Amino acid sequence: MTMNVVNTATALSEKFGLDSANSRVLVVGAGETGLSVARFLDAQGIRFAIVDSRAKPPLLDKLLENLPDAAVFTGGFDADAFKVATHLIVSPGVSLREDSIVKAHAQGAKIIGDIDLLAACAAAPIVAITGSNGKSTVTTMLGAMAKEAGKKTAVGGNLGTPALDLLAPDIELYILELSSFQLERTEILNASAATVLNISPDHLDRYDNVAEYAREKQKIFRGTGAMVLNADDPLVIDMAVPGRKISTFSINSEAEFHLAWDGHKGYLMQNHKRLMMLDELPLEGLHNAANALAAIALGTAIGLDEQSMCKALKKFKGLEHRMQRVAVKNGITWVNDSKATNIGACVAALEGYTRQVILIAGGDAKGADMNELVPAIQRKAKSVILMGKDGPLIEQALNGSVPIYKAENVARAVKIAAEIADEGDTVLLSPACASLDQYKSYKERGEKFATAVMELNA
């Protein structure tokens, strides 16, 4: 295998003015991303300090163990640390609107994100994936396809391994899941192929409106690489750049990559060619057909062979907390979609069913307008069990149009669902909200759901 090597010191100097002699870098945020950035800078001999507004960030002990000589400021943003910084490398979880960051930038400090550092130092092609929903699934699908095709592949970013921890000279392909927060601070990505899967209201506690959120997502297309666009999403299809290589996917229309039906049999198609039967995809919901089509479009754009892509899809079992069938008990199917932390994800989950379900929803709506959830619930839910801080917002939006039950937490919601469900029903946890009002993460919420289901009397 040929090693792909970039002179990292030269790349950092040319792209960002970063060097070991004159740069004073402040890493803002001591989470997974901040820790990976600190390790990277340390390996390059570049001076840095780390600041975190939390008194004891969860990874502080790991940070001090890895980098015992690092200057670390916690419990607030140290003003002096910002004053002397020539560069700020800001973690995705920290808003660029923070006063300390705004002031430092105004005084000349350059703001960089870890994705740009990777892009400058990576010698292999990058595929970049974003969207309100489905990005982890598509990222993992494409990673499986590339590995099936025999490529030495590194998969990470917003999913799993932080971007800079992926860097290695023998990597032939980088596949990155990117959030809007990561894209805010990304300028030089120039991915070989990139996609915005969809846009739905999300993170409106960080953005003024959906248009601003969409603009940040659109940054993934900066450069000259292939664009993969969702023909079913008007906000996404409007991102097309004339003169660029563009592929489209759709489950509703005849895009280049689309879903076609022959009677009751569905097929994943490229133009007029059948690639595989929908029934061969071992995932629930039509939105997962869209995810598979997006992954195939990206794989095609970077030259993966059809046989490897379809073989990988036929073996793909999906990700935890994403339309995950937990159990079938007493004829009732229980599905964990706790990762549905916004309206679009919940709507996609509901629309994937042909029969009405019992929906468990609620949590922290992050400023989203719950009225946008109403049409899908009215069509696809026979009843709704609401929980969490913003459960009342969903109740208000529904205005009595669907039977509503209330639960103090997800475990109680499971008990209520078991009482009202009939044989043949599906109970779907798809909250349309974040989990942090009651749980540490969507994973903990999903685990509590699964535990409660398994504890039901068989």
GROMACS .gro file of C-alpha atoms in nm:
model
  458
    1MET     CA    1   0.000   0.000   0.000
    2THR     CA    2   0.131   0.347  -0.091
    3MET     CA    3   0.155   0.580   0.206
    4ASN     CA    4  -0.006   0.923   0.159
    5VAL     CA    5   0.197   1.182   0.349
    6VAL     CA    6   0.147   1.555   0.400
    7ASN     CA    7   0.410   1.774   0.567
    8THR     CA    8   0.194   1.870   0.863
    9ALA     CA    9   0.410   2.159   0.985
   10THR     CA   10   0.412   2.317   0.640
   11ALA     CA   11   0.037   2.269   0.596
   12LEU     CA   12  -0.043   2.428   0.932
   13SER     CA   13   0.185   2.722   0.864
   14GLU     CA   14   0.056   2.786   0.512
   15LYS     CA   15  -0.315   2.739   0.587
   16PHE     CA   16  -0.347   2.893   0.932
   17GLY     CA   17  -0.022   3.068   1.025
   18LEU     CA   18   0.030   2.808   1.298
   19ASP     CA   19   0.385   2.730   1.405
   20SER     CA   20   0.581   2.623   1.710
   21ALA     CA   21   0.772   2.949   1.741
   22ASN     CA   22   0.509   3.221   1.737
   23SER     CA   23   0.163   3.071   1.783
   24ARG     CA   24  -0.024   3.075   2.113
   25VAL     CA   25  -0.330   2.857   2.068
   26LEU     CA   26  -0.628   2.850   2.301
   27VAL     CA   27  -0.835   2.533   2.278
   28VAL     CA   28  -1.190   2.627   2.381
   29GLY     CA   29  -1.374   2.329   2.526
   30ALA     CA   30  -1.226   2.028   2.704
   31GLY     CA   31  -1.455   1.759   2.564
   32GLU     CA   32  -1.370   1.484   2.316
   33THR     CA   33  -1.291   1.732   2.038
   34GLY     CA   34  -1.083   1.958   2.262
   35LEU     CA   35  -0.883   1.664   2.392
   36SER     CA   36  -0.810   1.542   2.038
   37VAL     CA   37  -0.703   1.893   1.933
   38ALA     CA   38  -0.474   1.922   2.236
   39ARG     CA   39  -0.306   1.591   2.157
   40PHE     CA   40  -0.260   1.699   1.795
   41LEU     CA   41  -0.104   2.035   1.890
   42ASP     CA   42   0.121   1.870   2.145
   43ALA     CA   43   0.249   1.628   1.881
   44GLN     CA   44   0.330   1.925   1.655
   45GLY     CA   45   0.515   2.112   1.932
   46ILE     CA   46   0.271   2.405   1.917
   47ARG     CA   47   0.209   2.594   2.242
   48PHE     CA   48  -0.147   2.581   2.368
   49ALA     CA   49  -0.372   2.624   2.668
   50ILE     CA   50  -0.719   2.480   2.726
   51VAL     CA   51  -1.021   2.659   2.869
   52ASP     CA   52  -1.363   2.524   2.967
   53SER     CA   53  -1.655   2.703   3.131
   54ARG     CA   54  -1.738   2.396   3.341
   55ALA     CA   55  -1.575   2.358   3.681
   56LYS     CA   56  -1.489   1.994   3.614
   57PRO     CA   57  -1.540   1.880   3.255
   58PRO     CA   58  -1.609   1.504   3.237
   59LEU     CA   59  -1.281   1.437   3.051
   60LEU     CA   60  -1.060   1.657   3.270
   61ASP     CA   61  -0.886   1.365   3.441
   62LYS     CA   62  -0.817   1.199   3.105
   63LEU     CA   63  -0.683   1.528   2.969
   64LEU     CA   64  -0.443   1.576   3.259
   65GLU     CA   65  -0.334   1.214   3.234
   66ASN     CA   66  -0.262   1.246   2.859
   67LEU     CA   67  -0.107   1.593   2.882
   68PRO     CA   68   0.017   1.651   3.238
   69ASP     CA   69   0.203   1.971   3.144
   70ALA     CA   70  -0.091   2.139   2.969
   71ALA     CA   71  -0.221   2.472   3.099
   72VAL     CA   72  -0.589   2.414   3.176
   73PHE     CA   73  -0.838   2.679   3.293
   74THR     CA   74  -1.180   2.560   3.413
   75GLY     CA   75  -1.484   2.709   3.584
   76GLY     CA   76  -1.518   2.997   3.338
   77PHE     CA   77  -1.351   3.154   3.035
   78ASP     CA   78  -1.023   3.301   3.159
   79ALA     CA   79  -0.995   3.654   3.015
   80ASP     CA   80  -0.614   3.658   3.013
   81ALA     CA   81  -0.600   3.330   2.821
   82PHE     CA   82  -0.814   3.482   2.546
   83LYS     CA   83  -0.614   3.807   2.538
   84VAL     CA   84  -0.282   3.641   2.455
   85ALA     CA   85  -0.418   3.386   2.207
   86THR     CA   86  -0.320   3.414   1.840
   87HIS     CA   87  -0.555   3.131   1.744
   88LEU     CA   88  -0.875   2.990   1.896
   89ILE     CA   89  -0.964   2.630   1.817
   90VAL     CA   90  -1.326   2.619   1.926
   91SER     CA   91  -1.504   2.292   2.003
   92PRO     CA   92  -1.845   2.236   1.838
   93GLY     CA   93  -2.029   2.250   2.169
   94VAL     CA   94  -1.922   2.611   2.227
   95SER     CA   95  -2.115   2.889   2.051
   96LEU     CA   96  -1.910   3.134   1.846
   97ARG     CA   97  -2.135   3.403   1.994
   98GLU     CA   98  -1.969   3.369   2.336
   99ASP     CA   99  -1.847   3.717   2.440
  100SER     CA  100  -1.491   3.599   2.506
  101ILE     CA  101  -1.467   3.448   2.157
  102VAL     CA  102  -1.622   3.752   1.986
  103LYS     CA  103  -1.380   3.988   2.164
  104ALA     CA  104  -1.072   3.777   2.094
  105HIS     CA  105  -1.166   3.749   1.726
  106ALA     CA  106  -1.219   4.125   1.705
  107GLN     CA  107  -0.869   4.172   1.848
  108GLY     CA  108  -0.716   3.957   1.575
  109ALA     CA  109  -0.728   3.598   1.698
  110LYS     CA  110  -0.801   3.348   1.420
  111ILE     CA  111  -1.085   3.102   1.478
  112ILE     CA  112  -1.025   2.747   1.354
  113GLY     CA  113  -1.218   2.422   1.380
  114ASP     CA  114  -1.077   2.072   1.405
  115ILE     CA  115  -1.229   1.974   1.069
  116ASP     CA  116  -1.019   2.234   0.887
  117LEU     CA  117  -0.709   2.105   1.066
  118LEU     CA  118  -0.788   1.757   0.939
  119ALA     CA  119  -0.858   1.884   0.588
  120ALA     CA  120  -0.521   2.062   0.578
  121CYS     CA  121  -0.328   1.757   0.696
  122ALA     CA  122  -0.514   1.468   0.529
  123ALA     CA  123  -0.346   1.320   0.222
  124ALA     CA  124  -0.645   1.104   0.125
  125PRO     CA  125  -0.988   1.207  -0.012
  126ILE     CA  126  -1.261   1.316   0.229
  127VAL     CA  127  -1.632   1.241   0.202
  128ALA     CA  128  -1.846   1.467   0.422
  129ILE     CA  129  -2.202   1.402   0.538
  130THR     CA  130  -2.443   1.633   0.718
  131GLY     CA  131  -2.818   1.682   0.755
  132SER     CA  132  -3.071   1.718   1.032
  133ASN     CA  133  -3.139   1.344   1.032
  134GLY     CA  134  -2.981   1.025   0.906
  135LYS     CA  135  -2.621   1.141   0.895
  136SER     CA  136  -2.488   0.881   1.139
  137THR     CA  137  -2.664   0.603   0.950
  138VAL     CA  138  -2.538   0.720   0.609
  139THR     CA  139  -2.185   0.774   0.743
  140THR     CA  140  -2.177   0.422   0.886
  141MET     CA  141  -2.333   0.273   0.570
  142LEU     CA  142  -2.072   0.439   0.349
  143GLY     CA  143  -1.793   0.327   0.580
  144ALA     CA  144  -1.916  -0.032   0.550
  145MET     CA  145  -1.932   0.002   0.171
  146ALA     CA  146  -1.578   0.138   0.145
  147LYS     CA  147  -1.440  -0.137   0.367
  148GLU     CA  148  -1.628  -0.398   0.164
  149ALA     CA  149  -1.457  -0.251  -0.144
  150GLY     CA  150  -1.118  -0.303   0.023
  151LYS     CA  151  -1.034   0.057   0.107
  152LYS     CA  152  -0.843   0.147   0.424
  153THR     CA  153  -1.108   0.379   0.564
  154ALA     CA  154  -1.132   0.611   0.865
  155VAL     CA  155  -1.483   0.700   0.984
  156GLY     CA  156  -1.563   0.962   1.247
  157GLY     CA  157  -1.605   1.333   1.313
  158ASN     CA  158  -1.935   1.404   1.486
  159LEU     CA  159  -1.983   1.027   1.507
  160GLY     CA  160  -1.748   0.822   1.722
  161THR     CA  161  -1.381   0.910   1.682
  162PRO     CA  162  -1.293   1.284   1.675
  163ALA     CA  163  -1.162   1.396   1.336
  164LEU     CA  164  -0.799   1.458   1.428
  165ASP     CA  165  -0.768   1.117   1.592
  166LEU     CA  166  -0.839   0.963   1.250
  167LEU     CA  167  -0.524   1.102   1.086
  168ALA     CA  168  -0.286   0.829   0.972
  169PRO     CA  169  -0.051   0.794   0.672
  170ASP     CA  170  -0.201   0.466   0.549
  171ILE     CA  171  -0.562   0.590   0.527
  172GLU     CA  172  -0.708   0.581   0.174
  173LEU     CA  173  -1.042   0.748   0.251
  174TYR     CA  174  -1.182   0.966   0.529
  175ILE     CA  175  -1.560   0.958   0.587
  176LEU     CA  176  -1.680   1.235   0.818
  177GLU     CA  177  -2.016   1.299   0.979
  178LEU     CA  178  -2.036   1.674   1.040
  179SER     CA  179  -2.278   1.875   1.252
  180SER     CA  180  -2.385   2.232   1.180
  181PHE     CA  181  -2.171   2.338   1.477
  182GLN     CA  182  -1.862   2.184   1.318
  183LEU     CA  183  -1.943   2.341   0.982
  184GLU     CA  184  -1.973   2.688   1.141
  185ARG     CA  185  -1.595   2.690   1.181
  186THR     CA  186  -1.506   2.504   0.860
  187GLU     CA  187  -1.369   2.700   0.564
  188ILE     CA  188  -1.130   2.478   0.362
  189LEU     CA  189  -1.287   2.131   0.368
  190ASN     CA  190  -1.306   2.078  -0.012
  191ALA     CA  191  -1.449   1.727   0.023
  192SER     CA  192  -1.424   1.495  -0.277
  193ALA     CA  193  -1.796   1.428  -0.229
  194ALA     CA  194  -2.042   1.577   0.019
  195THR     CA  195  -2.411   1.568   0.101
  196VAL     CA  196  -2.676   1.754   0.297
  197LEU     CA  197  -2.932   1.480   0.355
  198ASN     CA  198  -3.218   1.704   0.469
  199ILE     CA  199  -3.301   2.021   0.661
  200SER     CA  200  -3.559   2.035   0.939
  201PRO     CA  201  -3.593   2.271   1.236
  202ASP     CA  202  -3.318   2.190   1.486
  203HIS     CA  203  -3.080   2.369   1.720
  204LEU     CA  204  -3.293   2.682   1.713
  205ASP     CA  205  -3.151   2.754   2.057
  206ARG     CA  206  -2.821   2.822   1.873
  207TYR     CA  207  -2.953   2.972   1.547
  208ASP     CA  208  -3.190   3.262   1.483
  209ASN     CA  209  -3.397   3.070   1.226
  210VAL     CA  210  -3.400   2.769   0.994
  211ALA     CA  211  -3.245   2.971   0.709
  212GLU     CA  212  -2.936   3.045   0.920
  213TYR     CA  213  -2.914   2.679   1.021
  214ALA     CA  214  -2.935   2.575   0.653
  215ARG     CA  215  -2.659   2.821   0.558
  216GLU     CA  216  -2.424   2.657   0.805
  217LYS     CA  217  -2.507   2.314   0.665
  218GLN     CA  218  -2.440   2.441   0.312
  219LYS     CA  219  -2.076   2.513   0.402
  220ILE     CA  220  -2.011   2.142   0.352
  221PHE     CA  221  -2.015   2.208  -0.024
  222ARG     CA  222  -1.733   2.464  -0.025
  223GLY     CA  223  -1.477   2.350  -0.280
  224THR     CA  224  -1.505   2.168  -0.610
  225GLY     CA  225  -1.614   1.815  -0.515
  226ALA     CA  226  -1.925   1.620  -0.610
  227MET     CA  227  -2.255   1.731  -0.454
  228VAL     CA  228  -2.516   1.473  -0.350
  229LEU     CA  229  -2.856   1.637  -0.298
  230ASN     CA  230  -3.193   1.521  -0.165
  231ALA     CA  231  -3.443   1.594  -0.443
  232ASP     CA  232  -3.728   1.560  -0.190
  233ASP     CA  233  -3.607   1.856   0.020
  234PRO     CA  234  -3.654   2.204  -0.135
  235LEU     CA  235  -3.400   2.366   0.099
  236VAL     CA  236  -3.138   2.110  -0.004
  237ILE     CA  237  -3.202   2.103  -0.378
  238ASP     CA  238  -3.167   2.484  -0.382
  239MET     CA  239  -2.804   2.440  -0.270
  240ALA     CA  240  -2.703   2.311  -0.616
  241VAL     CA  241  -2.404   2.500  -0.761
  242PRO     CA  242  -2.399   2.535  -1.143
  243GLY     CA  243  -2.098   2.370  -1.301
  244ARG     CA  244  -2.041   2.120  -1.020
  245LYS     CA  245  -2.086   1.744  -1.048
  246ILE     CA  246  -2.431   1.684  -0.893
  247SER     CA  247  -2.614   1.362  -0.807
  248THR     CA  248  -2.965   1.349  -0.662
  249PHE     CA  249  -3.157   1.092  -0.458
  250SER     CA  250  -3.526   1.058  -0.382
  251ILE     CA  251  -3.788   0.817  -0.252
  252ASN     CA  252  -4.072   1.013  -0.414
  253SER     CA  253  -3.951   1.102  -0.764
  254GLU     CA  254  -3.721   0.977  -1.037
  255ALA     CA  255  -3.393   1.131  -0.930
  256GLU     CA  256  -3.067   0.969  -1.044
  257PHE     CA  257  -3.082   0.741  -0.738
  258HIS     CA  258  -3.442   0.664  -0.646
  259LEU     CA  259  -3.695   0.416  -0.511
  260ALA     CA  260  -3.919   0.245  -0.766
  261TRP     CA  261  -4.210   0.006  -0.718
  262ASP     CA  262  -4.326  -0.297  -0.913
  263GLY     CA  263  -4.652  -0.388  -0.745
  264HIS     CA  264  -4.566  -0.429  -0.376
  265LYS     CA  265  -4.194  -0.478  -0.442
  266GLY     CA  266  -3.960  -0.183  -0.398
  267TYR     CA  267  -3.623  -0.142  -0.569
  268LEU     CA  268  -3.326   0.088  -0.511
  269MET     CA  269  -3.248   0.227  -0.854
  270GLN     CA  270  -2.977   0.419  -1.039
  271ASN     CA  271  -3.158   0.579  -1.330
  272HIS     CA  272  -3.322   0.276  -1.500
  273LYS     CA  273  -3.100   0.012  -1.339
  274ARG     CA  274  -3.218  -0.198  -1.044
  275LEU     CA  275  -2.946  -0.211  -0.778
  276MET     CA  276  -3.119  -0.420  -0.509
  277MET     CA  277  -3.462  -0.497  -0.367
  278LEU     CA  278  -3.588  -0.281  -0.082
  279ASP     CA  279  -3.669  -0.598   0.116
  280GLU     CA  280  -3.297  -0.683   0.111
  281LEU     CA  281  -3.224  -0.375   0.324
  282PRO     CA  282  -3.248  -0.499   0.686
  283LEU     CA  283  -3.375  -0.167   0.828
  284GLU     CA  284  -3.723  -0.039   0.912
  285GLY     CA  285  -3.878   0.266   0.747
  286LEU     CA  286  -3.874   0.433   0.407
  287HIS     CA  287  -3.640   0.701   0.541
  288ASN     CA  288  -3.376   0.428   0.562
  289ALA     CA  289  -3.429   0.364   0.191
  290ALA     CA  290  -3.343   0.732   0.141
  291ASN     CA  291  -3.035   0.686   0.359
  292ALA     CA  292  -2.925   0.388   0.151
  293LEU     CA  293  -2.974   0.580  -0.174
  294ALA     CA  294  -2.768   0.870  -0.039
  295ALA     CA  295  -2.488   0.632   0.062
  296ILE     CA  296  -2.492   0.469  -0.284
  297ALA     CA  297  -2.480   0.812  -0.451
  298LEU     CA  298  -2.179   0.913  -0.241
  299GLY     CA  299  -2.007   0.581  -0.301
  300THR     CA  300  -2.064   0.610  -0.675
  301ALA     CA  301  -1.921   0.963  -0.672
  302ILE     CA  302  -1.592   0.837  -0.527
  303GLY     CA  303  -1.573   0.528  -0.746
  304LEU     CA  304  -1.686   0.243  -0.520
  305ASP     CA  305  -1.814  -0.058  -0.714
  306GLU     CA  306  -2.184  -0.143  -0.716
  307GLN     CA  307  -2.136  -0.502  -0.596
  308SER     CA  308  -1.947  -0.397  -0.282
  309MET     CA  309  -2.197  -0.123  -0.200
  310CYS     CA  310  -2.501  -0.349  -0.229
  311LYS     CA  311  -2.332  -0.633  -0.043
  312ALA     CA  312  -2.254  -0.398   0.248
  313LEU     CA  313  -2.611  -0.268   0.258
  314LYS     CA  314  -2.758  -0.618   0.269
  315LYS     CA  315  -2.550  -0.686   0.583
  316PHE     CA  316  -2.612  -0.349   0.749
  317LYS     CA  317  -2.800  -0.387   1.077
  318GLY     CA  318  -2.836  -0.019   1.167
  319LEU     CA  319  -2.735   0.180   1.473
  320GLU     CA  320  -2.856   0.173   1.830
  321HIS     CA  321  -3.136   0.414   1.923
  322ARG     CA  322  -3.224   0.470   1.556
  323MET     CA  323  -3.543   0.283   1.462
  324GLN     CA  324  -3.411  -0.011   1.664
  325ARG     CA  325  -3.658  -0.293   1.728
  326VAL     CA  326  -3.620  -0.368   2.099
  327ALA     CA  327  -3.869  -0.652   2.137
  328VAL     CA  328  -4.200  -0.801   2.032
  329LYS     CA  329  -4.408  -0.882   2.342
  330ASN     CA  330  -4.766  -1.005   2.347
  331GLY     CA  331  -4.790  -0.917   1.980
  332ILE     CA  332  -4.676  -0.558   2.042
  333THR     CA  333  -4.363  -0.429   1.867
  334TRP     CA  334  -4.144  -0.185   2.062
  335VAL     CA  335  -3.915   0.045   1.862
  336ASN     CA  336  -3.642   0.267   2.009
  337ASP     CA  337  -3.582   0.581   1.802
  338SER     CA  338  -3.444   0.791   2.088
  339LYS     CA  339  -3.196   0.954   1.848
  340ALA     CA  340  -3.495   1.140   1.697
  341THR     CA  341  -3.406   1.462   1.879
  342ASN     CA  342  -3.587   1.695   1.637
  343ILE     CA  343  -3.914   1.723   1.448
  344GLY     CA  344  -3.778   1.602   1.115
  345ALA     CA  345  -3.648   1.277   1.262
  346CYS     CA  346  -3.979   1.202   1.430
  347VAL     CA  347  -4.176   1.282   1.113
  348ALA     CA  348  -3.947   1.055   0.910
  349ALA     CA  349  -3.998   0.772   1.159
  350LEU     CA  350  -4.377   0.812   1.157
  351GLU     CA  351  -4.399   0.836   0.778
  352GLY     CA  352  -4.213   0.507   0.748
  353TYR     CA  353  -4.516   0.318   0.885
  354THR     CA  354  -4.822   0.212   0.689
  355ARG     CA  355  -5.027   0.151   1.008
  356GLN     CA  356  -5.084   0.395   1.291
  357VAL     CA  357  -4.854   0.362   1.593
  358ILE     CA  358  -4.855   0.460   1.959
  359LEU     CA  359  -4.603   0.744   1.981
  360ILE     CA  360  -4.394   0.835   2.286
  361ALA     CA  361  -4.262   1.190   2.247
  362GLY     CA  362  -4.139   1.494   2.438
  363GLY     CA  363  -3.828   1.632   2.606
  364ASP     CA  364  -3.639   1.953   2.530
  365ALA     CA  365  -3.771   2.100   2.203
  366LYS     CA  366  -3.472   2.336   2.166
  367GLY     CA  367  -3.697   2.620   2.054
  368ALA     CA  368  -3.862   2.430   1.767
  369ASP     CA  369  -4.222   2.496   1.662
  370MET     CA  370  -4.415   2.184   1.759
  371ASN     CA  371  -4.700   2.275   1.523
  372GLU     CA  372  -4.481   2.133   1.245
  373LEU     CA  373  -4.514   1.789   1.405
  374VAL     CA  374  -4.894   1.788   1.406
  375PRO     CA  375  -4.982   1.668   1.051
  376ALA     CA  376  -4.761   1.357   1.076
  377ILE     CA  377  -4.896   1.268   1.422
  378GLN     CA  378  -5.255   1.310   1.307
  379ARG     CA  379  -5.194   1.077   1.011
  380LYS     CA  380  -4.971   0.817   1.173
  381ALA     CA  381  -5.039   0.802   1.550
  382LYS     CA  382  -5.345   0.639   1.709
  383SER     CA  383  -5.242   0.793   2.043
  384VAL     CA  384  -4.953   0.990   2.192
  385ILE     CA  385  -4.781   0.959   2.528
  386LEU     CA  386  -4.607   1.283   2.622
  387MET     CA  387  -4.320   1.336   2.863
  388GLY     CA  388  -4.051   1.588   2.951
  389LYS     CA  389  -4.018   1.963   2.973
  390ASP     CA  390  -4.182   2.044   2.640
  391GLY     CA  391  -4.442   1.768   2.630
  392PRO     CA  392  -4.703   2.039   2.701
  393LEU     CA  393  -4.598   2.222   2.382
  394ILE     CA  394  -4.684   1.913   2.177
  395GLU     CA  395  -5.013   1.876   2.365
  396GLN     CA  396  -5.098   2.239   2.293
  397ALA     CA  397  -5.014   2.199   1.924
  398LEU     CA  398  -5.228   1.884   1.889
  399ASN     CA  399  -5.522   2.061   2.051
  400GLY     CA  400  -5.711   1.741   2.129
  401SER     CA  401  -5.694   1.600   1.776
  402VAL     CA  402  -5.529   1.276   1.897
  403PRO     CA  403  -5.576   1.089   2.229
  404ILE     CA  404  -5.305   1.205   2.470
  405TYR     CA  405  -5.158   1.043   2.781
  406LYS     CA  406  -4.898   1.198   3.010
  407ALA     CA  407  -4.595   1.035   3.174
  408GLU     CA  408  -4.332   1.174   3.408
  409ASN     CA  409  -4.055   0.978   3.234
  410VAL     CA  410  -3.991   0.722   2.962
  411ALA     CA  411  -4.024   0.423   3.196
  412ARG     CA  412  -4.373   0.535   3.297
  413ALA     CA  413  -4.454   0.599   2.929
  414VAL     CA  414  -4.371   0.235   2.853
  415LYS     CA  415  -4.613   0.116   3.123
  416ILE     CA  416  -4.891   0.336   2.987
  417ALA     CA  417  -4.823   0.214   2.634
  418ALA     CA  418  -4.843  -0.147   2.747
  419GLU     CA  419  -5.184  -0.076   2.903
  420ILE     CA  420  -5.336   0.087   2.595
  421ALA     CA  421  -5.172  -0.114   2.314
  422ASP     CA  422  -5.355  -0.388   2.126
  423GLU     CA  423  -5.203  -0.696   1.968
  424GLY     CA  424  -5.042  -0.598   1.638
  425ASP     CA  425  -4.963  -0.242   1.751
  426THR     CA  426  -4.623  -0.076   1.733
  427VAL     CA  427  -4.506   0.147   2.018
  428LEU     CA  428  -4.256   0.399   1.887
  429LEU     CA  429  -4.025   0.607   2.106
  430SER     CA  430  -3.943   0.896   1.870
  431PRO     CA  431  -3.933   1.201   2.097
  432ALA     CA  432  -3.885   1.488   1.845
  433CYS     CA  433  -3.692   1.650   2.130
  434ALA     CA  434  -3.352   1.641   2.295
  435SER     CA  435  -3.312   1.441   2.615
  436LEU     CA  436  -3.111   1.671   2.841
  437ASP     CA  437  -3.410   1.792   3.042
  438GLN     CA  438  -3.429   1.446   3.205
  439TYR     CA  439  -3.139   1.230   3.082
  440LYS     CA  440  -2.765   1.257   3.021
  441SER     CA  441  -2.809   1.179   2.653
  442TYR     CA  442  -3.042   1.029   2.394
  443LYS     CA  443  -2.855   0.703   2.457
  444GLU     CA  444  -2.952   0.696   2.824
  445ARG     CA  445  -3.313   0.774   2.731
  446GLY     CA  446  -3.312   0.489   2.481
  447GLU     CA  447  -3.155   0.252   2.731
  448LYS     CA  448  -3.418   0.340   2.993
  449PHE     CA  449  -3.687   0.271   2.733
  450ALA     CA  450  -3.537  -0.066   2.639
  451THR     CA  451  -3.495  -0.165   3.003
  452ALA     CA  452  -3.857  -0.076   3.082
  453VAL     CA  453  -3.977  -0.278   2.782
  454MET     CA  454  -3.775  -0.583   2.884
  455GLU     CA  455  -3.914  -0.559   3.237
  456LEU     CA  456  -4.273  -0.583   3.115
  457ASN     CA  457  -4.445  -0.910   3.194
  458ALA     CA  458  -4.408  -1.144   2.897
   0.00000   0.00000   0.00000
